Amino acid sequence: TCGTGKTIFSMQFLVNGALNGEPGVYVALQENLTETIEEMMKFGWPVKKLIEEGKLLVLQPELYNFDELMTSIEDGIDRIKAHRLVIDSVSIVGMYFENLFKIRKSLFELGNRIKKLGVTTIAISEIREGDAELSTYGVEEFVSDGVITMYYNQEGKTFTRSLSIRKMRLTRHSMDIHPIQINDNGIRILRM
């Protein structure tokens, strides 16, 4: 849901990769690019430097054509030889189509095409507050190899954030809900 730290989590994934020899592409489908970059720099991350060095590419493709979106993603990955990709957010892809069947079919196609590109991808999907679903359209979790769920919980008079790994194919993963904190350096997973 909103406020869980999805964009920070995904940008931290890209920045850490870029700093360690794995260039990344950030595809913003709803956020203002200038604001997003400025917000990420507040964590002390060298976002502008990584962009200048060709280790991080930030794209904001037009939202009117699914095929052009895919071409933009593929071209961006090829341009910097990316290892990592973030799509923020796949929930916006639904704006391309009028009915749920076409939305689900396009998300399935998006997942398959991205897998063929060989990049580790975070595709953000929002859900409404209090919703029991894992994704916007009910298909994203089946197309992906992993699902990380982020929470924004009320505990008394305060709110806390946490995350869990709901699914991660072909690996043993934690079954715990892990408290997280957003601090001056980004997201930090707290010990339980």
JSON list of C-alpha atoms in Angstrom, two decimals:
[
{"chain": "A", "resi": 1, "resn": "THR", "atom": "CA", "xyz": [0.00, 0.00, 0.00]},
{"chain": "A", "resi": 2, "resn": "CYS", "atom": "CA", "xyz": [1.07, 3.63, -0.06]},
{"chain": "A", "resi": 3, "resn": "GLY", "atom": "CA", "xyz": [3.79, 4.70, 2.33]},
{"chain": "A", "resi": 4, "resn": "THR", "atom": "CA", "xyz": [5.48, 1.31, 2.68]},
{"chain": "A", "resi": 5, "resn": "GLY", "atom": "CA", "xyz": [8.72, 2.37, 0.95]},
{"chain": "A", "resi": 6, "resn": "LYS", "atom": "CA", "xyz": [8.28, 0.62, -2.40]},
{"chain": "A", "resi": 7, "resn": "THR", "atom": "CA", "xyz": [10.05, 3.25, -4.51]},
{"chain": "A", "resi": 8, "resn": "ILE", "atom": "CA", "xyz": [12.87, 3.66, -1.99]},
{"chain": "A", "resi": 9, "resn": "PHE", "atom": "CA", "xyz": [13.31, -0.13, -1.82]},
{"chain": "A", "resi": 10, "resn": "SER", "atom": "CA", "xyz": [13.48, -0.46, -5.59]},
{"chain": "A", "resi": 11, "resn": "MET", "atom": "CA", "xyz": [15.80, 2.50, -6.13]},
{"chain": "A", "resi": 12, "resn": "GLN", "atom": "CA", "xyz": [18.11, 1.24, -3.36]},
{"chain": "A", "resi": 13, "resn": "PHE", "atom": "CA", "xyz": [18.20, -2.11, -5.21]},
{"chain": "A", "resi": 14, "resn": "LEU", "atom": "CA", "xyz": [19.29, -0.28, -8.38]},
{"chain": "A", "resi": 15, "resn": "VAL", "atom": "CA", "xyz": [21.83, 2.01, -6.72]},
{"chain": "A", "resi": 16, "resn": "ASN", "atom": "CA", "xyz": [23.49, -0.84, -4.81]},
{"chain": "A", "resi": 17, "resn": "GLY", "atom": "CA", "xyz": [23.66, -2.87, -8.01]},
{"chain": "A", "resi": 18, "resn": "ALA", "atom": "CA", "xyz": [25.15, 0.01, -10.01]},
{"chain": "A", "resi": 19, "resn": "LEU", "atom": "CA", "xyz": [27.78, 0.61, -7.32]},
{"chain": "A", "resi": 20, "resn": "ASN", "atom": "CA", "xyz": [28.73, -3.08, -7.51]},
{"chain": "A", "resi": 21, "resn": "GLY", "atom": "CA", "xyz": [29.06, -3.52, -11.27]},
{"chain": "A", "resi": 22, "resn": "GLU", "atom": "CA", "xyz": [25.42, -4.28, -12.13]},
{"chain": "A", "resi": 23, "resn": "PRO", "atom": "CA", "xyz": [23.95, -1.36, -14.11]},
{"chain": "A", "resi": 24, "resn": "GLY", "atom": "CA", "xyz": [20.20, -0.81, -13.78]},
{"chain": "A", "resi": 25, "resn": "VAL", "atom": "CA", "xyz": [17.21, 0.77, -15.49]},
{"chain": "A", "resi": 26, "resn": "TYR", "atom": "CA", "xyz": [14.43, 2.53, -13.57]},
{"chain": "A", "resi": 27, "resn": "VAL", "atom": "CA", "xyz": [11.17, 2.83, -15.52]},
{"chain": "A", "resi": 28, "resn": "ALA", "atom": "CA", "xyz": [8.90, 5.45, -13.96]},
{"chain": "A", "resi": 29, "resn": "LEU", "atom": "CA", "xyz": [5.32, 5.08, -15.11]},
{"chain": "A", "resi": 30, "resn": "GLN", "atom": "CA", "xyz": [3.73, 7.40, -12.59]},
{"chain": "A", "resi": 31, "resn": "GLU", "atom": "CA", "xyz": [6.35, 9.26, -10.57]},
{"chain": "A", "resi": 32, "resn": "ASN", "atom": "CA", "xyz": [7.83, 12.62, -11.54]},
{"chain": "A", "resi": 33, "resn": "LEU", "atom": "CA", "xyz": [11.42, 11.80, -12.54]},
{"chain": "A", "resi": 34, "resn": "THR", "atom": "CA", "xyz": [13.00, 14.99, -11.26]},
{"chain": "A", "resi": 35, "resn": "GLU", "atom": "CA", "xyz": [11.30, 14.63, -7.88]},
{"chain": "A", "resi": 36, "resn": "THR", "atom": "CA", "xyz": [12.19, 10.92, -7.65]},
{"chain": "A", "resi": 37, "resn": "ILE", "atom": "CA", "xyz": [15.88, 11.59, -8.37]},
{"chain": "A", "resi": 38, "resn": "GLU", "atom": "CA", "xyz": [15.99, 14.46, -5.87]},
{"chain": "A", "resi": 39, "resn": "GLU", "atom": "CA", "xyz": [14.29, 12.32, -3.21]},
{"chain": "A", "resi": 40, "resn": "MET", "atom": "CA", "xyz": [16.77, 9.50, -3.75]},
{"chain": "A", "resi": 41, "resn": "MET", "atom": "CA", "xyz": [19.73, 11.86, -3.46]},
{"chain": "A", "resi": 42, "resn": "LYS", "atom": "CA", "xyz": [18.53, 12.77, 0.04]},
{"chain": "A", "resi": 43, "resn": "PHE", "atom": "CA", "xyz": [19.72, 9.32, 1.12]},
{"chain": "A", "resi": 44, "resn": "GLY", "atom": "CA", "xyz": [23.25, 10.21, 0.03]},
{"chain": "A", "resi": 45, "resn": "TRP", "atom": "CA", "xyz": [23.07, 7.94, -3.01]},
{"chain": "A", "resi": 46, "resn": "PRO", "atom": "CA", "xyz": [25.14, 9.18, -5.99]},
{"chain": "A", "resi": 47, "resn": "VAL", "atom": "CA", "xyz": [22.18, 8.92, -8.38]},
{"chain": "A", "resi": 48, "resn": "LYS", "atom": "CA", "xyz": [23.21, 11.74, -10.75]},
{"chain": "A", "resi": 49, "resn": "LYS", "atom": "CA", "xyz": [26.79, 10.45, -10.90]},
{"chain": "A", "resi": 50, "resn": "LEU", "atom": "CA", "xyz": [25.58, 6.91, -11.70]},
{"chain": "A", "resi": 51, "resn": "ILE", "atom": "CA", "xyz": [23.36, 8.32, -14.45]},
{"chain": "A", "resi": 52, "resn": "GLU", "atom": "CA", "xyz": [26.26, 10.34, -15.91]},
{"chain": "A", "resi": 53, "resn": "GLU", "atom": "CA", "xyz": [28.51, 7.25, -15.83]},
{"chain": "A", "resi": 54, "resn": "GLY", "atom": "CA", "xyz": [25.90, 5.15, -17.66]},
{"chain": "A", "resi": 55, "resn": "LYS", "atom": "CA", "xyz": [25.45, 2.81, -14.71]},
{"chain": "A", "resi": 56, "resn": "LEU", "atom": "CA", "xyz": [21.88, 3.91, -14.06]},
{"chain": "A", "resi": 57, "resn": "LEU", "atom": "CA", "xyz": [19.29, 4.83, -16.66]},
{"chain": "A", "resi": 58, "resn": "VAL", "atom": "CA", "xyz": [16.04, 6.49, -15.67]},
{"chain": "A", "resi": 59, "resn": "LEU", "atom": "CA", "xyz": [13.21, 6.31, -18.21]},
{"chain": "A", "resi": 60, "resn": "GLN", "atom": "CA", "xyz": [9.71, 7.72, -18.35]},
{"chain": "A", "resi": 61, "resn": "PRO", "atom": "CA", "xyz": [8.11, 6.27, -21.49]},
{"chain": "A", "resi": 62, "resn": "GLU", "atom": "CA", "xyz": [4.79, 7.43, -22.89]},
{"chain": "A", "resi": 63, "resn": "LEU", "atom": "CA", "xyz": [1.82, 5.64, -21.36]},
{"chain": "A", "resi": 64, "resn": "TYR", "atom": "CA", "xyz": [-0.20, 5.16, -24.50]},
{"chain": "A", "resi": 65, "resn": "ASN", "atom": "CA", "xyz": [1.22, 2.09, -26.23]},
{"chain": "A", "resi": 66, "resn": "PHE", "atom": "CA", "xyz": [2.19, -1.22, -24.62]},
{"chain": "A", "resi": 67, "resn": "ASP", "atom": "CA", "xyz": [4.53, -2.22, -27.47]},
{"chain": "A", "resi": 68, "resn": "GLU", "atom": "CA", "xyz": [6.35, 1.12, -27.27]},
{"chain": "A", "resi": 69, "resn": "LEU", "atom": "CA", "xyz": [6.71, 0.62, -23.51]},
{"chain": "A", "resi": 70, "resn": "MET", "atom": "CA", "xyz": [8.36, -2.77, -24.09]},
{"chain": "A", "resi": 71, "resn": "THR", "atom": "CA", "xyz": [10.62, -1.35, -26.81]},
{"chain": "A", "resi": 72, "resn": "SER", "atom": "CA", "xyz": [11.69, 1.47, -24.48]},
{"chain": "A", "resi": 73, "resn": "ILE", "atom": "CA", "xyz": [12.52, -1.03, -21.72]},
{"chain": "A", "resi": 74, "resn": "GLU", "atom": "CA", "xyz": [14.42, -3.35, -24.07]},
{"chain": "A", "resi": 75, "resn": "ASP", "atom": "CA", "xyz": [16.37, -0.47, -25.63]},
{"chain": "A", "resi": 76, "resn": "GLY", "atom": "CA", "xyz": [17.28, 0.92, -22.19]},
{"chain": "A", "resi": 77, "resn": "ILE", "atom": "CA", "xyz": [18.54, -2.45, -20.97]},
{"chain": "A", "resi": 78, "resn": "ASP", "atom": "CA", "xyz": [20.58, -2.90, -24.14]},
{"chain": "A", "resi": 79, "resn": "ARG", "atom": "CA", "xyz": [21.96, 0.65, -24.03]},
{"chain": "A", "resi": 80, "resn": "ILE", "atom": "CA", "xyz": [23.69, 0.29, -20.65]},
{"chain": "A", "resi": 81, "resn": "LYS", "atom": "CA", "xyz": [23.95, -3.53, -20.60]},
{"chain": "A", "resi": 82, "resn": "ALA", "atom": "CA", "xyz": [21.70, -3.55, -17.53]},
{"chain": "A", "resi": 83, "resn": "HIS", "atom": "CA", "xyz": [21.58, -6.41, -15.05]},
{"chain": "A", "resi": 84, "resn": "ARG", "atom": "CA", "xyz": [18.73, -4.92, -13.00]},
{"chain": "A", "resi": 85, "resn": "LEU", "atom": "CA", "xyz": [15.36, -3.39, -13.85]},
{"chain": "A", "resi": 86, "resn": "VAL", "atom": "CA", "xyz": [12.66, -1.64, -11.86]},
{"chain": "A", "resi": 87, "resn": "ILE", "atom": "CA", "xyz": [9.19, -0.92, -13.22]},
{"chain": "A", "resi": 88, "resn": "ASP", "atom": "CA", "xyz": [7.38, 1.57, -11.00]},
{"chain": "A", "resi": 89, "resn": "SER", "atom": "CA", "xyz": [4.61, 0.56, -11.29]},
{"chain": "A", "resi": 90, "resn": "VAL", "atom": "CA", "xyz": [3.05, -2.28, -13.27]},
{"chain": "A", "resi": 91, "resn": "SER", "atom": "CA", "xyz": [-0.33, -1.24, -11.89]},
{"chain": "A", "resi": 92, "resn": "ILE", "atom": "CA", "xyz": [-0.25, 1.61, -14.42]},
{"chain": "A", "resi": 93, "resn": "VAL", "atom": "CA", "xyz": [-0.05, -0.88, -17.31]},
{"chain": "A", "resi": 94, "resn": "GLY", "atom": "CA", "xyz": [-3.77, -1.47, -16.78]},
{"chain": "A", "resi": 95, "resn": "MET", "atom": "CA", "xyz": [-4.42, 2.02, -18.18]},
{"chain": "A", "resi": 96, "resn": "TYR", "atom": "CA", "xyz": [-3.55, 0.68, -21.65]},
{"chain": "A", "resi": 97, "resn": "PHE", "atom": "CA", "xyz": [-6.54, -1.66, -21.74]},
{"chain": "A", "resi": 98, "resn": "GLU", "atom": "CA", "xyz": [-10.28, -1.52, -21.19]},
{"chain": "A", "resi": 99, "resn": "ASN", "atom": "CA", "xyz": [-11.01, -4.97, -19.79]},
{"chain": "A", "resi": 100, "resn": "LEU", "atom": "CA", "xyz": [-9.47, -7.14, -17.09]},
{"chain": "A", "resi": 101, "resn": "PHE", "atom": "CA", "xyz": [-8.72, -10.04, -19.45]},
{"chain": "A", "resi": 102, "resn": "LYS", "atom": "CA", "xyz": [-6.53, -7.82, -21.67]},
{"chain": "A", "resi": 103, "resn": "ILE", "atom": "CA", "xyz": [-4.82, -6.34, -18.62]},
{"chain": "A", "resi": 104, "resn": "ARG", "atom": "CA", "xyz": [-3.96, -9.78, -17.25]},
{"chain": "A", "resi": 105, "resn": "LYS", "atom": "CA", "xyz": [-2.83, -11.00, -20.67]},
{"chain": "A", "resi": 106, "resn": "SER", "atom": "CA", "xyz": [-0.54, -7.97, -21.11]},
{"chain": "A", "resi": 107, "resn": "LEU", "atom": "CA", "xyz": [0.99, -8.43, -17.64]},
{"chain": "A", "resi": 108, "resn": "PHE", "atom": "CA", "xyz": [1.64, -12.09, -18.46]},
{"chain": "A", "resi": 109, "resn": "GLU", "atom": "CA", "xyz": [3.31, -11.01, -21.72]},
{"chain": "A", "resi": 110, "resn": "LEU", "atom": "CA", "xyz": [5.31, -8.33, -19.89]},
{"chain": "A", "resi": 111, "resn": "GLY", "atom": "CA", "xyz": [6.58, -10.92, -17.41]},
{"chain": "A", "resi": 112, "resn": "ASN", "atom": "CA", "xyz": [7.58, -13.36, -20.14]},
{"chain": "A", "resi": 113, "resn": "ARG", "atom": "CA", "xyz": [9.35, -10.72, -22.21]},
{"chain": "A", "resi": 114, "resn": "ILE", "atom": "CA", "xyz": [11.28, -9.42, -19.21]},
{"chain": "A", "resi": 115, "resn": "LYS", "atom": "CA", "xyz": [12.39, -12.94, -18.25]},
{"chain": "A", "resi": 116, "resn": "LYS", "atom": "CA", "xyz": [13.86, -13.33, -21.73]},
{"chain": "A", "resi": 117, "resn": "LEU", "atom": "CA", "xyz": [15.94, -10.18, -21.19]},
{"chain": "A", "resi": 118, "resn": "GLY", "atom": "CA", "xyz": [17.84, -11.88, -18.36]},
{"chain": "A", "resi": 119, "resn": "VAL", "atom": "CA", "xyz": [17.67, -9.02, -15.87]},
{"chain": "A", "resi": 120, "resn": "THR", "atom": "CA", "xyz": [16.72, -9.20, -12.21]},
{"chain": "A", "resi": 121, "resn": "THR", "atom": "CA", "xyz": [13.52, -7.20, -12.01]},
{"chain": "A", "resi": 122, "resn": "ILE", "atom": "CA", "xyz": [11.43, -5.53, -9.36]},
{"chain": "A", "resi": 123, "resn": "ALA", "atom": "CA", "xyz": [7.98, -4.76, -10.72]},
{"chain": "A", "resi": 124, "resn": "ILE", "atom": "CA", "xyz": [6.03, -2.73, -8.19]},
{"chain": "A", "resi": 125, "resn": "SER", "atom": "CA", "xyz": [2.32, -3.46, -7.84]},
{"chain": "A", "resi": 126, "resn": "GLU", "atom": "CA", "xyz": [0.11, -1.46, -5.51]},
{"chain": "A", "resi": 127, "resn": "ILE", "atom": "CA", "xyz": [-2.85, -2.67, -3.53]},
{"chain": "A", "resi": 128, "resn": "ARG", "atom": "CA", "xyz": [-5.54, -0.69, -1.73]},
{"chain": "A", "resi": 129, "resn": "GLU", "atom": "CA", "xyz": [-5.31, -0.21, 2.03]},
{"chain": "A", "resi": 130, "resn": "GLY", "atom": "CA", "xyz": [-6.89, -3.18, 3.82]},
{"chain": "A", "resi": 131, "resn": "ASP", "atom": "CA", "xyz": [-7.06, -5.27, 0.64]},
{"chain": "A", "resi": 132, "resn": "ALA", "atom": "CA", "xyz": [-6.34, -8.99, 1.09]},
{"chain": "A", "resi": 133, "resn": "GLU", "atom": "CA", "xyz": [-5.04, -9.32, -2.49]},
{"chain": "A", "resi": 134, "resn": "LEU", "atom": "CA", "xyz": [-1.31, -9.48, -3.27]},
{"chain": "A", "resi": 135, "resn": "SER", "atom": "CA", "xyz": [-1.48, -7.35, -6.42]},
{"chain": "A", "resi": 136, "resn": "THR", "atom": "CA", "xyz": [-3.58, -4.90, -8.37]},
{"chain": "A", "resi": 137, "resn": "TYR", "atom": "CA", "xyz": [-4.88, -7.30, -11.01]},
{"chain": "A", "resi": 138, "resn": "GLY", "atom": "CA", "xyz": [-4.48, -10.70, -9.33]},
{"chain": "A", "resi": 139, "resn": "VAL", "atom": "CA", "xyz": [-2.00, -12.04, -11.87]},
{"chain": "A", "resi": 140, "resn": "GLU", "atom": "CA", "xyz": [1.30, -10.35, -11.04]},
{"chain": "A", "resi": 141, "resn": "GLU", "atom": "CA", "xyz": [2.14, -12.79, -8.24]},
{"chain": "A", "resi": 142, "resn": "PHE", "atom": "CA", "xyz": [1.69, -15.75, -10.57]},
{"chain": "A", "resi": 143, "resn": "VAL", "atom": "CA", "xyz": [3.86, -14.33, -13.36]},
{"chain": "A", "resi": 144, "resn": "SER", "atom": "CA", "xyz": [6.76, -13.43, -11.07]},
{"chain": "A", "resi": 145, "resn": "ASP", "atom": "CA", "xyz": [9.39, -15.70, -9.54]},
{"chain": "A", "resi": 146, "resn": "GLY", "atom": "CA", "xyz": [9.19, -13.89, -6.23]},
{"chain": "A", "resi": 147, "resn": "VAL", "atom": "CA", "xyz": [6.84, -11.73, -4.20]},
{"chain": "A", "resi": 148, "resn": "ILE", "atom": "CA", "xyz": [8.03, -9.35, -1.50]},
{"chain": "A", "resi": 149, "resn": "THR", "atom": "CA", "xyz": [5.14, -7.82, 0.40]},
{"chain": "A", "resi": 150, "resn": "MET", "atom": "CA", "xyz": [5.63, -4.52, 2.20]},
{"chain": "A", "resi": 151, "resn": "TYR", "atom": "CA", "xyz": [3.37, -3.45, 5.07]},
{"chain": "A", "resi": 152, "resn": "TYR", "atom": "CA", "xyz": [2.41, -0.21, 6.81]},
{"chain": "A", "resi": 153, "resn": "ASN", "atom": "CA", "xyz": [0.86, -1.20, 10.14]},
{"chain": "A", "resi": 154, "resn": "GLN", "atom": "CA", "xyz": [-0.72, 0.77, 12.93]},
{"chain": "A", "resi": 155, "resn": "GLU", "atom": "CA", "xyz": [0.51, -0.23, 16.37]},
{"chain": "A", "resi": 156, "resn": "GLY", "atom": "CA", "xyz": [-1.27, 1.81, 18.99]},
{"chain": "A", "resi": 157, "resn": "LYS", "atom": "CA", "xyz": [-0.66, 5.47, 18.22]},
{"chain": "A", "resi": 158, "resn": "THR", "atom": "CA", "xyz": [2.21, 4.86, 15.79]},
{"chain": "A", "resi": 159, "resn": "PHE", "atom": "CA", "xyz": [2.79, 3.24, 12.42]},
{"chain": "A", "resi": 160, "resn": "THR", "atom": "CA", "xyz": [5.50, 0.72, 11.62]},
{"chain": "A", "resi": 161, "resn": "ARG", "atom": "CA", "xyz": [6.80, -0.72, 8.36]},
{"chain": "A", "resi": 162, "resn": "SER", "atom": "CA", "xyz": [7.72, -4.31, 7.63]},
{"chain": "A", "resi": 163, "resn": "LEU", "atom": "CA", "xyz": [8.21, -6.74, 4.79]},
{"chain": "A", "resi": 164, "resn": "SER", "atom": "CA", "xyz": [7.93, -10.44, 4.11]},
{"chain": "A", "resi": 165, "resn": "ILE", "atom": "CA", "xyz": [9.01, -12.73, 1.34]},
{"chain": "A", "resi": 166, "resn": "ARG", "atom": "CA", "xyz": [5.76, -14.30, 0.26]},
{"chain": "A", "resi": 167, "resn": "LYS", "atom": "CA", "xyz": [7.29, -16.29, -2.60]},
{"chain": "A", "resi": 168, "resn": "MET", "atom": "CA", "xyz": [10.77, -16.88, -4.00]},
{"chain": "A", "resi": 169, "resn": "ARG", "atom": "CA", "xyz": [11.05, -19.72, -6.48]},
{"chain": "A", "resi": 170, "resn": "LEU", "atom": "CA", "xyz": [13.77, -22.34, -6.12]},
{"chain": "A", "resi": 171, "resn": "THR", "atom": "CA", "xyz": [15.13, -21.03, -2.83]},
{"chain": "A", "resi": 172, "resn": "ARG", "atom": "CA", "xyz": [14.52, -21.43, 0.87]},
{"chain": "A", "resi": 173, "resn": "HIS", "atom": "CA", "xyz": [13.55, -18.05, 2.23]},
{"chain": "A", "resi": 174, "resn": "SER", "atom": "CA", "xyz": [12.53, -16.54, 5.51]},
{"chain": "A", "resi": 175, "resn": "MET", "atom": "CA", "xyz": [8.91, -17.03, 6.49]},
{"chain": "A", "resi": 176, "resn": "ASP", "atom": "CA", "xyz": [9.06, -14.19, 9.03]},
{"chain": "A", "resi": 177, "resn": "ILE", "atom": "CA", "xyz": [7.70, -10.69, 8.80]},
{"chain": "A", "resi": 178, "resn": "HIS", "atom": "CA", "xyz": [10.74, -8.42, 9.14]},
{"chain": "A", "resi": 179, "resn": "PRO", "atom": "CA", "xyz": [10.46, -4.93, 10.62]},
{"chain": "A", "resi": 180, "resn": "ILE", "atom": "CA", "xyz": [12.06, -2.27, 8.42]},
{"chain": "A", "resi": 181, "resn": "GLN", "atom": "CA", "xyz": [13.03, 1.32, 8.97]},
{"chain": "A", "resi": 182, "resn": "ILE", "atom": "CA", "xyz": [13.55, 4.14, 6.52]},
{"chain": "A", "resi": 183, "resn": "ASN", "atom": "CA", "xyz": [16.49, 6.19, 7.78]},
{"chain": "A", "resi": 184, "resn": "ASP", "atom": "CA", "xyz": [19.01, 8.65, 6.29]},
{"chain": "A", "resi": 185, "resn": "ASN", "atom": "CA", "xyz": [20.67, 5.84, 4.30]},
{"chain": "A", "resi": 186, "resn": "GLY", "atom": "CA", "xyz": [17.53, 4.20, 2.88]},
{"chain": "A", "resi": 187, "resn": "ILE", "atom": "CA", "xyz": [15.76, 1.06, 4.01]},
{"chain": "A", "resi": 188, "resn": "ARG", "atom": "CA", "xyz": [17.21, -1.02, 6.80]},
{"chain": "A", "resi": 189, "resn": "ILE", "atom": "CA", "xyz": [15.90, -4.40, 7.90]},
{"chain": "A", "resi": 190, "resn": "LEU", "atom": "CA", "xyz": [15.77, -4.55, 11.69]},
{"chain": "A", "resi": 191, "resn": "ARG", "atom": "CA", "xyz": [16.66, -7.60, 13.76]},
{"chain": "A", "resi": 192, "resn": "MET", "atom": "CA", "xyz": [13.76, -9.39, 15.31]}
]
